[in-house]
PDB file of C-alpha atoms in Angstrom:
ATOM      1  CA  MET I   1      30.326  98.975  58.668  1.00  0.00           C
ATOM      2  CA  ARG I   2      33.315  99.249  55.701  1.00  0.00           C
ATOM      3  CA  GLY I   3      35.095  96.451  57.435  1.00  0.00           C
ATOM      4  CA  ARG I   4      31.763  94.526  56.742  1.00  0.00           C
ATOM      5  CA  GLU I   5      31.590  95.733  53.207  1.00  0.00           C
ATOM      6  CA  GLN I   6      34.893  94.829  52.413  1.00  0.00           C
ATOM      7  CA  GLU I   7      34.231  91.539  53.928  1.00  0.00           C
ATOM      8  CA  THR I   8      32.101  90.338  51.484  1.00  0.00           C
ATOM      9  CA  GLU I   9      33.625  91.673  48.604  1.00  0.00           C
ATOM     10  CA  LEU I  10      36.361  89.387  48.811  1.00  0.00           C
ATOM     11  CA  LEU I  11      34.521  85.823  48.622  1.00  0.00           C
ATOM     12  CA  THR I  12      31.112  84.309  48.004  1.00  0.00           C
ATOM     13  CA  HIS I  13      29.840  80.975  48.992  1.00  0.00           C
ATOM     14  CA  ARG I  14      27.088  78.649  47.972  1.00  0.00           C
ATOM     15  CA  ARG I  15      25.741  75.354  48.984  1.00  0.00           C
ATOM     16  CA  ASP I  16      26.356  72.446  46.186  1.00  0.00           C
ATOM     17  CA  GLY I  17      24.828  69.430  47.843  1.00  0.00           C
ATOM     18  CA  ASP I  18      27.368  68.408  51.006  1.00  0.00           C
ATOM     19  CA  VAL I  19      29.985  70.768  49.512  1.00  0.00           C
ATOM     20  CA  LEU I  20      30.417  74.539  50.466  1.00  0.00           C
ATOM     21  CA  VAL I  21      31.656  76.512  47.934  1.00  0.00           C
ATOM     22  CA  ILE I  22      33.748  79.283  48.145  1.00  0.00           C
ATOM     23  CA  GLU I  23      35.255  81.600  45.499  1.00  0.00           C
ATOM     24  CA  LEU I  24      37.893  84.073  46.422  1.00  0.00           C
ATOM     25  CA  LEU I  25      36.648  87.272  43.999  1.00  0.00           C
ATOM     26  CA  ARG I  26      40.234  88.522  43.724  1.00  0.00           C
ATOM     27  CA  GLU I  27      43.299  88.152  45.385  1.00  0.00           C
ATOM     28  CA  LEU I  28      44.086  88.598  48.722  1.00  0.00           C
ATOM     29  CA  ASP I  29      46.946  90.736  50.271  1.00  0.00           C
ATOM     30  CA  VAL I  30      48.517  91.389  53.489  1.00  0.00           C
ATOM     31  CA  THR I  31      45.467  92.949  54.722  1.00  0.00           C
ATOM     32  CA  THR I  32      42.667  91.506  53.511  1.00  0.00           C
ATOM     33  CA  ARG I  33      44.241  88.161  54.465  1.00  0.00           C
ATOM     34  CA  ALA I  34      43.282  87.153  58.049  1.00  0.00           C
ATOM     35  CA  ALA I  35      39.682  88.674  56.948  1.00  0.00           C
ATOM     36  CA  ALA I  36      39.058  86.274  54.348  1.00  0.00           C
ATOM     37  CA  ALA I  37      40.429  83.024  56.638  1.00  0.00           C
ATOM     38  CA  LEU I  38      38.251  84.164  59.532  1.00  0.00           C
ATOM     39  CA  ARG I  39      35.041  83.951  56.876  1.00  0.00           C
ATOM     40  CA  ILE I  40      35.902  81.201  55.710  1.00  0.00           C
ATOM     41  CA  GLU I  41      36.225  79.474  58.865  1.00  0.00           C
ATOM     42  CA  ALA I  42      32.624  81.285  59.625  1.00  0.00           C
ATOM     43  CA  LEU I  43      30.942  79.658  57.096  1.00  0.00           C
ATOM     44  CA  VAL I  44      32.066  76.145  57.810  1.00  0.00           C
ATOM     45  CA  ALA I  45      31.413  76.094  61.267  1.00  0.00           C
ATOM     46  CA  ALA I  46      27.753  77.155  60.517  1.00  0.00           C
ATOM     47  CA  HIS I  47      27.549  75.528  57.214  1.00  0.00           C
ATOM     48  CA  ARG I  48      29.221  72.168  58.566  1.00  0.00           C
ATOM     49  CA  PRO I  49      29.201  70.969  55.096  1.00  0.00           C
ATOM     50  CA  GLY I  50      30.746  67.435  54.624  1.00  0.00           C
ATOM     51  CA  ARG I  51      33.635  68.804  51.938  1.00  0.00           C
ATOM     52  CA  VAL I  52      34.737  72.798  51.116  1.00  0.00           C
ATOM     53  CA  ARG I  53      35.888  73.605  47.439  1.00  0.00           C
ATOM     54  CA  VAL I  54      37.808  76.580  47.461  1.00  0.00           C
ATOM     55  CA  VAL I  55      37.989  77.795  44.239  1.00  0.00           C
ATOM     56  CA  LEU I  56      40.503  80.299  43.259  1.00  0.00           C
ATOM     57  CA  PRO I  57      40.646  84.088  41.765  1.00  0.00           C
ATOM     58  CA  SER I  58      43.096  83.248  39.255  1.00  0.00           C
ATOM     59  CA  GLU I  59      45.671  80.251  38.484  1.00  0.00           C
ATOM     60  CA  ARG I  60      48.789  81.580  39.749  1.00  0.00           C
ATOM     61  CA  PRO I  61      47.225  82.547  43.661  1.00  0.00           C
ATOM     62  CA  ALA I  62      49.154  85.424  45.373  1.00  0.00           C
ATOM     63  CA  PRO I  63      50.931  84.543  48.314  1.00  0.00           C
ATOM     64  CA  ALA I  64      48.831  85.848  50.740  1.00  0.00           C
ATOM     65  CA  THR I  65      45.768  84.164  48.871  1.00  0.00           C
ATOM     66  CA  LEU I  66      47.686  80.916  49.194  1.00  0.00           C
ATOM     67  CA  SER I  67      48.332  81.471  52.872  1.00  0.00           C
ATOM     68  CA  ALA I  68      44.598  81.851  53.640  1.00  0.00           C
ATOM     69  CA  VAL I  69      43.918  78.894  51.753  1.00  0.00           C
ATOM     70  CA  GLY I  70      46.099  76.511  53.887  1.00  0.00           C
ATOM     71  CA  ARG I  71      45.233  78.517  57.232  1.00  0.00           C
ATOM     72  CA  THR I  72      41.298  76.836  56.113  1.00  0.00           C
ATOM     73  CA  GLY I  73      42.789  73.760  54.664  1.00  0.00           C
ATOM     74  CA  ARG I  74      44.638  73.302  58.268  1.00  0.00           C
ATOM     75  CA  MET I  75      40.927  73.687  59.990  1.00  0.00           C
ATOM     76  CA  CYS I  76      39.451  71.870  57.887  1.00  0.00           C
ATOM     77  CA  ARG I  77      41.834  69.169  58.252  1.00  0.00           C
ATOM     78  CA  SER I  78      41.007  69.079  62.064  1.00  0.00           C
ATOM     79  CA  LEU I  79      37.280  68.486  61.602  1.00  0.00           C
ATOM     80  CA  GLY I  80      37.738  66.316  59.303  1.00  0.00           C
ATOM     81  CA  VAL I  81      36.327  68.219  56.346  1.00  0.00           C
ATOM     82  CA  PRO I  82      38.015  67.936  53.167  1.00  0.00           C
ATOM     83  CA  LEU I  83      39.091  70.863  51.196  1.00  0.00           C
ATOM     84  CA  THR I  84      40.060  70.876  47.811  1.00  0.00           C
ATOM     85  CA  ALA I  85      41.190  74.127  45.792  1.00  0.00           C
ATOM     86  CA  HIS I  86      40.578  74.811  42.214  1.00  0.00           C
ATOM     87  CA  ALA I  87      41.352  76.899  39.560  1.00  0.00           C
ATOM     88  CA  PRO I  88      39.257  79.443  38.225  1.00  0.00           C
ATOM     89  CA  ALA I  89      37.089  78.106  34.892  1.00  0.00           C
ATOM     90  CA  PRO I  90      38.715  79.324  31.971  1.00  0.00           C
ATOM     91  CA  ALA I  91      36.614  82.528  30.581  1.00  0.00           C
ATOM     92  CA  ALA I  92      35.046  82.374  27.419  1.00  0.00           C
ATOM     93  CA  GLY I  93      36.652  83.711  24.505  1.00  0.00           C
ATOM     94  CA  PRO I  94      34.719  86.934  22.454  1.00  0.00           C
ATOM     95  CA  LEU I  95      31.908  85.437  20.454  1.00  0.00           C
ATOM     96  CA  PRO I  96      32.550  86.055  16.817  1.00  0.00           C
ATOM     97  CA  LEU I  97      30.420  88.258  15.793  1.00  0.00           C
ATOM     98  CA  PRO I  98      27.289  87.331  12.579  1.00  0.00           C
ATOM     99  CA  GLY I  99      29.592  87.541   9.144  1.00  0.00           C
ATOM    100  CA  THR I 100      33.194  87.731  10.713  1.00  0.00           C
ATOM    101  CA  ALA I 101      35.559  84.790  10.003  1.00  0.00           C
ATOM    102  CA  GLU I 102      36.411  82.678  12.718  1.00  0.00           C
TER     103      GLU I 102
END
């Protein structure tokens, strides 16, 4: 079961209406790229979404991450399902402590 545990740590998914939102939790490398791409393909096949949105783990994704997204994009295109990739939402800065200057 070790492989399955690693696979689930790579990404999360949720539905947002007809959109399947897939969030990559970390950068992929040559050892995780294929597993992530296959998992995404299985999610698209199971959910049959109208669109797929991939949220990247960083603003500058690693080559293996881009490779997996490209593979997913080709698969989605063959199914007629639009795919978009997005940078992660900017992290909120630290909250000011009471009594400190901004």
